[in-house]
XYZ file of C-alpha atoms in Angstrom:
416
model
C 0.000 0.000 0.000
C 1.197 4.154 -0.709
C 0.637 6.270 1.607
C 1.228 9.670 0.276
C 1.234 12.998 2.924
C 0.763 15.991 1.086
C 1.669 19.236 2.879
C 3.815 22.215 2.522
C 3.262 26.149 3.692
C -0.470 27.231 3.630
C -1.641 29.266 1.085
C 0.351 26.812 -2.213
C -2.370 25.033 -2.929
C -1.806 21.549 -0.949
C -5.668 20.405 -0.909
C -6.000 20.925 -4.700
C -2.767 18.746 -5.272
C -3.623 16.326 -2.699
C -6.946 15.463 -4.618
C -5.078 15.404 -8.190
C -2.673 12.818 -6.587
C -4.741 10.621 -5.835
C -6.866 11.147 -8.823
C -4.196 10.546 -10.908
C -3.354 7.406 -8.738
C -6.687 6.164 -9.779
C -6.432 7.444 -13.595
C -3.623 4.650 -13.111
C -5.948 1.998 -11.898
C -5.481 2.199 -8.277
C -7.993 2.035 -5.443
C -7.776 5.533 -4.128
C -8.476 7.306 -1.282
C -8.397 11.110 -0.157
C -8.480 11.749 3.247
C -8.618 15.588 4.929
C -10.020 17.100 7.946
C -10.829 19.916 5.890
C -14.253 21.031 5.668
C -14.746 23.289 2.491
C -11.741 23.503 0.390
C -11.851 19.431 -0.269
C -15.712 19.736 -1.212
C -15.052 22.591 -3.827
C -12.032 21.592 -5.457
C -13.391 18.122 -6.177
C -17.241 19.064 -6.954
C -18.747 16.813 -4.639
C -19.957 16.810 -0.645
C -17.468 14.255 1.130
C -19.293 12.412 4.102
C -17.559 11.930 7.354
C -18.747 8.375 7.994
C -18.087 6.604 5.066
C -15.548 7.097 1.922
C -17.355 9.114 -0.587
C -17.308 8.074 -4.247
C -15.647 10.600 -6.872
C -14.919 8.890 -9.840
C -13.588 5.481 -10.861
C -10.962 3.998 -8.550
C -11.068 7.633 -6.317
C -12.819 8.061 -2.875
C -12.921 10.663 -0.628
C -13.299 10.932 3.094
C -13.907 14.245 5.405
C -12.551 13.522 9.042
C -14.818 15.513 11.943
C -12.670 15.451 14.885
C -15.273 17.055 16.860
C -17.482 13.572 16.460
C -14.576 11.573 17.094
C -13.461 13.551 20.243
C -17.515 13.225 21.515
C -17.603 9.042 20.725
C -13.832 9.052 22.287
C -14.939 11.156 26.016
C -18.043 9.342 26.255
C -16.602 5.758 26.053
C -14.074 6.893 28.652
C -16.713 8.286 30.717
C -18.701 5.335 30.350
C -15.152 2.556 31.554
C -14.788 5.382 34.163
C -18.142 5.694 35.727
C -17.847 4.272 39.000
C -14.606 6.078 39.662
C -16.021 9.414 38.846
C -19.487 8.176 41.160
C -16.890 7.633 43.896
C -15.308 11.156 43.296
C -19.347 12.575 43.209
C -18.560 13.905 39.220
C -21.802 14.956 37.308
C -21.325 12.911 34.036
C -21.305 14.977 30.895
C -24.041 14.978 27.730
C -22.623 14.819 24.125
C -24.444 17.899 23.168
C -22.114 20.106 25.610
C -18.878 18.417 24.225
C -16.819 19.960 22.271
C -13.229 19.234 21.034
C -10.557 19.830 22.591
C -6.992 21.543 21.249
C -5.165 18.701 19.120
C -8.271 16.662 18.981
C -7.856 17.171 15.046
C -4.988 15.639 15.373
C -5.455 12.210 16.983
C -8.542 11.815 14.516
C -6.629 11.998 11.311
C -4.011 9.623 12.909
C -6.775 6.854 14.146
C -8.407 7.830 10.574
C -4.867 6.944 8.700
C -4.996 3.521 10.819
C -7.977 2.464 10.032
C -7.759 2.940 6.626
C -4.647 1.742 6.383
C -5.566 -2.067 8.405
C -8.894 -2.283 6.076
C -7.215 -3.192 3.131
C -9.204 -1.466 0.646
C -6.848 0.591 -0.774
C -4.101 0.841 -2.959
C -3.174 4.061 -2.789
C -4.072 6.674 0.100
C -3.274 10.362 -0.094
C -4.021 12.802 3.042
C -4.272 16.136 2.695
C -2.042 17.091 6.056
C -2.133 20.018 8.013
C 0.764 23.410 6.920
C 4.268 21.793 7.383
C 5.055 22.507 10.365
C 2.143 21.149 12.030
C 2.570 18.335 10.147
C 5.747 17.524 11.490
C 4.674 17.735 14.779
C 1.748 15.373 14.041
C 3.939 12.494 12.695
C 5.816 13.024 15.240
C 3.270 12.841 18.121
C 2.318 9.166 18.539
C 6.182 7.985 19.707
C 6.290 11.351 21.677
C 3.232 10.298 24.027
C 4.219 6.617 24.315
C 7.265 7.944 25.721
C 5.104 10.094 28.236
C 3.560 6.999 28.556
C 6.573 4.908 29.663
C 7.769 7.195 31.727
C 4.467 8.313 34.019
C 2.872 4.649 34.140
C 6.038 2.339 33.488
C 4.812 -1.103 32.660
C 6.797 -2.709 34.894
C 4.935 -1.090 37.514
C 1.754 -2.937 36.764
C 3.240 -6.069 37.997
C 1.309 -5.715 41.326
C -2.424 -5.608 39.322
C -2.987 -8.798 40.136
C -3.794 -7.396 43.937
C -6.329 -5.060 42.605
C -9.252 -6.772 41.925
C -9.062 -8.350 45.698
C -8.816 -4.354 46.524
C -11.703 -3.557 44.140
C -13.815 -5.821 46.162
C -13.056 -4.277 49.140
C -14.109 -1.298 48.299
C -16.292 -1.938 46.297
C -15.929 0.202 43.015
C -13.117 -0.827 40.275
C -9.685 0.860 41.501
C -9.006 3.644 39.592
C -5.281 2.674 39.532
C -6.349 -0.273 37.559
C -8.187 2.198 35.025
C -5.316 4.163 34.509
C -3.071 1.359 33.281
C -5.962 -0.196 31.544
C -6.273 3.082 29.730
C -2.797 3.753 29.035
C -2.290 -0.207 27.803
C -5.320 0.748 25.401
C -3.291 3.877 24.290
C -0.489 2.194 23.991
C -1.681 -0.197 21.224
C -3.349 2.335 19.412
C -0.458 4.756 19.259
C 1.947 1.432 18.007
C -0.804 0.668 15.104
C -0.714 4.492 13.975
C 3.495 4.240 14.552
C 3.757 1.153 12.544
C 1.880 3.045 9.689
C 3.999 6.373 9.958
C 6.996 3.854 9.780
C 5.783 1.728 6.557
C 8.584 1.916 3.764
C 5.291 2.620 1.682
C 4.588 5.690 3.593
C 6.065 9.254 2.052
C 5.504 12.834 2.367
C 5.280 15.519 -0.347
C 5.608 19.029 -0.500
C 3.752 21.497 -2.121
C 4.841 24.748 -2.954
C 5.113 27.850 -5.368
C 7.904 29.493 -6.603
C 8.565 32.455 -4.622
C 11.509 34.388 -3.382
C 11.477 32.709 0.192
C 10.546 29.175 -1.003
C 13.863 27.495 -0.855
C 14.761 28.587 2.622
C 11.165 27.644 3.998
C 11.697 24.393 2.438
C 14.785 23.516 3.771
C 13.740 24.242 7.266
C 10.791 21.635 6.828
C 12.977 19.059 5.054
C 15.490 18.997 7.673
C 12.818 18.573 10.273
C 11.112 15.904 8.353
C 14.588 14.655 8.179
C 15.119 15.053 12.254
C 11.627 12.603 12.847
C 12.846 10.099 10.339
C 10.655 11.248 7.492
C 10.712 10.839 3.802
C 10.683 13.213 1.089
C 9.822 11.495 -2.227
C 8.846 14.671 -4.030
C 8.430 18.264 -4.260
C 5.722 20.095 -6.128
C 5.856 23.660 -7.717
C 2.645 24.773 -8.221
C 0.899 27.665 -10.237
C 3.876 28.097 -12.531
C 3.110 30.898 -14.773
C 4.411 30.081 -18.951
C 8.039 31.542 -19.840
C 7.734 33.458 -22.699
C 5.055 35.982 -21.917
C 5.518 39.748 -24.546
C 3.771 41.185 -21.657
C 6.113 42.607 -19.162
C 4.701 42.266 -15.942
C 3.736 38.547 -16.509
C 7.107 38.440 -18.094
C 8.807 39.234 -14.569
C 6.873 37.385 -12.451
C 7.562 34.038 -14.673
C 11.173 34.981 -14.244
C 11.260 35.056 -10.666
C 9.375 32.043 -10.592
C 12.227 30.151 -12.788
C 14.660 31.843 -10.345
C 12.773 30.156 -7.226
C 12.556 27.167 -9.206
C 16.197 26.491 -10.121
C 17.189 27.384 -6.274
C 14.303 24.557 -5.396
C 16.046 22.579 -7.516
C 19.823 22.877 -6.227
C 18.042 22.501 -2.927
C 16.912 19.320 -3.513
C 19.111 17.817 -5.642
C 18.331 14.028 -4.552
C 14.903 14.825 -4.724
C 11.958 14.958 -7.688
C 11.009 18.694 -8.625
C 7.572 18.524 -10.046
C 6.325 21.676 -12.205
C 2.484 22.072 -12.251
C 1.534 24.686 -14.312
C -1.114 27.512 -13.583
C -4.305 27.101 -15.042
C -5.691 30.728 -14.941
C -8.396 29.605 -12.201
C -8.254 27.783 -9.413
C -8.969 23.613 -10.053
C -13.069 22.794 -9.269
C -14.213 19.638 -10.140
C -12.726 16.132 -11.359
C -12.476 17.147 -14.960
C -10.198 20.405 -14.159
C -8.352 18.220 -11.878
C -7.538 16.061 -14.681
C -6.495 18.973 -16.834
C -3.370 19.124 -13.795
C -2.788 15.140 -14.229
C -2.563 15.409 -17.822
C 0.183 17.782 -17.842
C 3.590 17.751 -15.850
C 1.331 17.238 -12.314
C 0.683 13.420 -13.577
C 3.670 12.519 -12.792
C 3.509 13.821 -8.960
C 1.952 10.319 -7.454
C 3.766 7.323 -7.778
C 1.379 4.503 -7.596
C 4.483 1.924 -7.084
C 6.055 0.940 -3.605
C 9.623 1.353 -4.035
C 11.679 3.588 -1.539
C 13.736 5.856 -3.305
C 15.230 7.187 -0.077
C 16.401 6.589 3.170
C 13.791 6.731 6.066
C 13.423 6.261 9.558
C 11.922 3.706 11.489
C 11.790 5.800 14.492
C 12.667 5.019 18.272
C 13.541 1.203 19.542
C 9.519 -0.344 19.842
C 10.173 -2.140 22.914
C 6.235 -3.151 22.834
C 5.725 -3.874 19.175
C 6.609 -5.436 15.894
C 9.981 -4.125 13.751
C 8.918 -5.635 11.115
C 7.900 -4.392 7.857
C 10.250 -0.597 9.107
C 12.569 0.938 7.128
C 15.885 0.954 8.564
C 17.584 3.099 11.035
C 19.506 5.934 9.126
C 20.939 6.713 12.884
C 24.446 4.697 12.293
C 26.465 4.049 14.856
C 30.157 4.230 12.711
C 33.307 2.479 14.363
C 36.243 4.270 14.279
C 37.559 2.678 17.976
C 40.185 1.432 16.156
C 41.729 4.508 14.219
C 40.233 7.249 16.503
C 39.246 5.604 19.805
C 35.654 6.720 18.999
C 32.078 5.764 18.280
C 30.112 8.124 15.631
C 26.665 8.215 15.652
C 25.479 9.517 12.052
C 22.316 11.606 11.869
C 21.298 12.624 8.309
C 19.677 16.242 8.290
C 19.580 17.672 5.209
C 18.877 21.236 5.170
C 19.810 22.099 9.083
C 22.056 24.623 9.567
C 24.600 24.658 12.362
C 23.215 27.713 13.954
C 20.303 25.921 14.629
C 21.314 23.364 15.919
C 21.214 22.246 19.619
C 22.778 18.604 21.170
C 21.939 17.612 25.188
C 22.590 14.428 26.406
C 20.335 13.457 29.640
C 20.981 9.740 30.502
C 20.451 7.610 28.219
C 18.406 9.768 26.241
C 20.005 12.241 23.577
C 18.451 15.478 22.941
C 18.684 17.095 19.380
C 17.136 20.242 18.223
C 16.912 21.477 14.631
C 15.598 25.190 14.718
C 12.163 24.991 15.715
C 12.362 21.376 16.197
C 12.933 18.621 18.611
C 13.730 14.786 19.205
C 14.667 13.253 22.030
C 16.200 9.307 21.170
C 17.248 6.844 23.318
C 20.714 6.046 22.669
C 21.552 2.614 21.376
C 23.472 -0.077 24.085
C 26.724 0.417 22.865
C 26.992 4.376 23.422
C 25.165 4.078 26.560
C 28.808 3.691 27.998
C 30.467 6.124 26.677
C 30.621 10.093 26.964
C 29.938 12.655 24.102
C 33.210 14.102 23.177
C 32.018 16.261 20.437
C 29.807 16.818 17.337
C 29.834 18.798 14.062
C 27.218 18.886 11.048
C 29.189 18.306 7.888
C 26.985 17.462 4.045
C 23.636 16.979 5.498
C 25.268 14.571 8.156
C 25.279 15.353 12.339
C 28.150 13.579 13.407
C 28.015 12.804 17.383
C 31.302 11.809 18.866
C 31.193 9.281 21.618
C 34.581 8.001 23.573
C 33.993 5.217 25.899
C 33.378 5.767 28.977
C 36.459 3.744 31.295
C 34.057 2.897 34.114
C 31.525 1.427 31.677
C 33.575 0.053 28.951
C 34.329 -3.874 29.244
C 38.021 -4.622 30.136
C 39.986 -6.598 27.646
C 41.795 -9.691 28.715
C-alpha cells in the first residue's frame, strides 16, 4: 500500500494537489483514497460533498473521506466516561451529555491519525493520499504518537503494573473498580493504538510531499521543513511547484513574475538535488471539479503520485519499539560508525539535510540524547553500545550530524 502525505506552507495550494494525486493514482488503476479534515476547500475543489462516515465516491478507482474530529473527540470522552463511571461516582462527578462536548486543542490531530490507521488495516486501498495540516504542524503530528508513548513509559512504566494482580481483591473491598487499575488499563489501550498508527507512519510505503510555489522565500522555507522531516525520520519522495506561470510571456509584468518564478525554481532545484522537482503549471483559475483536476494530471502534475512501492530514499523507522513489531520498518539511518580502532571513537550519524549549524542544539540526559533542529525537537534513546560512553564532540558536515562518543572507562568492558 502508498501512503502519500501531502503538505507544505499554507496558502500553495496543498488540498488541490492532494486530490489530483490521488486522482491521478486512480487514472492509473489504483484504489484511491483522499483523506482531509478539511471542511470546504476538499468539497469545492473536487465538486462533490465528502461524508464523514463513510468514503465518498468521486470517480472510478477515487474516494474521498472528510474527518470531523469534533465527532470523534464526543464518541472518544463518552466511552471513557462510560469505563470510568464508578470512579467518577466515587469522586461525586456529574457525568457529561454529548451535546455540551466539544473538542478539545489537538483533537484534530489524533482523529486523522486513528483515521490513517484504520484505513490503512482495512485493506481497501491501494493508494491513500491525506491532505495534512501546513508543514510545520505536520511535522509535529507524525511526530506525536512515539512522543506520548514515551510520556507513557515514563508516568505509568509497565513494569509497575506487575502488582495488578492485587487489585481486583482491593476492588472488592471497596467496592468500586480501583481507579489505579483504570489508569493502566487506559494507558495499555493507548499504547496499542499509538503502536498501530506508529507502525503506519513507519511503513517503507509511507512518504511525504511538499507542495509549494515558486517564490523568493521558497527554498529557505523548504529547507527548514525538510530537515525537520529529516530530524523525525521522514521521507521526502517529491516536491511540487505549483501555479507556474508560462516563460515566454511579450507582456512585461507577466514576463517578470515568470522569471522570478524560474529563479525560485532552479534554487528549489539545487536545494533538492536528490529529490523529484515537479512543475504544475497555472491554469488561470483555481482547479473545481474532477475534470479540471484532470487537466493538472494530464500535464507535468501526472507525474507527482507514484502509484508503485519502491523507496527511493532513506527513512526512519523511528525510536527502539520495545512493545511492538519491527517488522515491515525501514531501517535506522541513525548509524552508529566504528572508528575505535583509528580514533578511539564511536560516531553516531544523523542525516539532516537542510539544518544549519546555527540551529542546531545537542543535550545528552541519561540515556536519552536530545537534538534540536531550529524549531524542532527529538529526544532518542541512545543505542546499548553508546550508553557507555561520553559525548566528546559533534559537528554537522553534508547533510550529516556527526556525534562523537569516547567510551566511557568505568563502563567500557576490560579486555583480557
Amino acid at each position: 500500500m502508498r501512503t502519500v502525505l501531502v503538505t507544505g506552507p499554507g496558502g500553495a495550494g496543498r488540498t488541490t494537489l492532494a486530490a489530483a494525486t490521488a486522482l491521478a493514482a486512480a487514472r492509473k488503476g489504483a484504489r484511491a483514497l483522499l483523506l482531509t479534515t478539511e471542511s470546504s476547500a476538499p468539497e469545492t475543489v473536487l465538486g462533490i460533498s465528502l461524508g464523514a462516515e463513510a468514503p465518498t465516491p468521486i470517480a472510478p478507482g477515487l474516494h474521498a473521506r472528510r474527518i470531523d474530529p469534533g465527532d470523534r473527540f464526543r464518541q472518544e470522552f463518552l466511552a471513557f466516561q462510560e469505563r470510568a463511571g464508578a470512579a467518577l461516582d466515587l469522586l461525586g462527578a456529574a457525568p457529561l451529555d454529548e451535546d455540551e462536548l466539544t473538542e478539545l486543542p489537538g483533537s484534530e490531530d489524533f482523529a486523522l491519525l486513528q483515521a490513517l490507521r484504520a484505513e490503512h488495516a482495512s485493506d481497501a486501498w491501494d493508494t491513500v493520499v491525506v491532505d495534512m495540516p501546513s508543514a510545520a504542524e505536520t511535522i509535529r503530528l507524525l511526530a506525536l504518537p512515539n512522543q506520548v508513548r514515551r510520556y507513557l513509559r515514563r508516568l505509568l512504566p509497565p513494569e509497575r503494573q506487575a502488582a495488578r494482580a492485587l487489585r481486583p481483591v482491593l476492588a472488592q473491598l471497596a467496592g468500586v473498580p480501583m481507579p489505579a487499575q483504570k489508569l493502566y488499563e487506559a494507558a495499555q489501550r493507548w499504547e496499542t493504538e499509538l503502536s498501530a498508527v506508529q507502525r503506519v507512519i513507519d511503513d517503507p510505503g509511507t512518504s511525504v510531499r511538499l507542495v509549494t510555489e515558486a517564490g523568493p522565500v521558497a527554498a529557505a522555507n523548504l529547507r527548514a521543513i525538510r530537515a525537520g522531516l529529516a530530524l523525525h525520520g521522514r521521507r521526502t519522495d517529491g516536491v511540487v511547484v505549483n501555479r507556474l506561470l508560462p516563460t515566454g510571456s511579450a507582456d512585461p509584468f507577466l514576463a517578470a513574475l515568470s522569471g522570478s518564478q524560474q529563479t525560485a525554481l532552479k534554487a528549489l532545484r539545487e536545494e533538492f538535488p536528490d529529490v523529484p522537482v515537479h512543475e504544475v503549471p497555472h491554469l488561470g483559475r483555481d482547479p473545481q471539479g474532477v475534470d479540471e483536476l484532470d487537466a493538472l494530471i494530464d500535464g507535468p502534475a501526472g507525474g507527482t503520485v507514484d502509484t508503485g512501492t519502491g523507496d527511493t530514499g532513506t527513512g526512519e523507522t523511528g525510536d527502539h519499539d520495545r512493545h511492538g513489531e519491527t517488522a515491515g520498518r525501514r531501517p535506522d539511518p541513525w548509524t552508529v560508525e566504528d572508528r575505535l580502532a583509528t580514533d578511539g571513537l564511536l560516531v553516531w550519524r544523523v542525516p539532516l539535510p537542510g539544518a544549519e549549524r546555527r540551529g542546531l542544539g545537542l543535550v545528552r540526559r541519561g540515556d536519552e540524547i536530545v537534538v534540536t533542529v531550529g524549531r524542532f525537537r527529538r529526544i532518542r534513546t541512545l543505542p546499548s553500545v553508546l550508553r557507555r560512553c561520553t559525548v566528546s564532540g559533534a559537528g554537522l558536515r553534508d547533510g550529516v550530524l556527526e556525534i562523537r562518543f569516547s567510551p566511557d572507562p568505568d563502563l567500557w568492558p576490560k579486555s583480557d
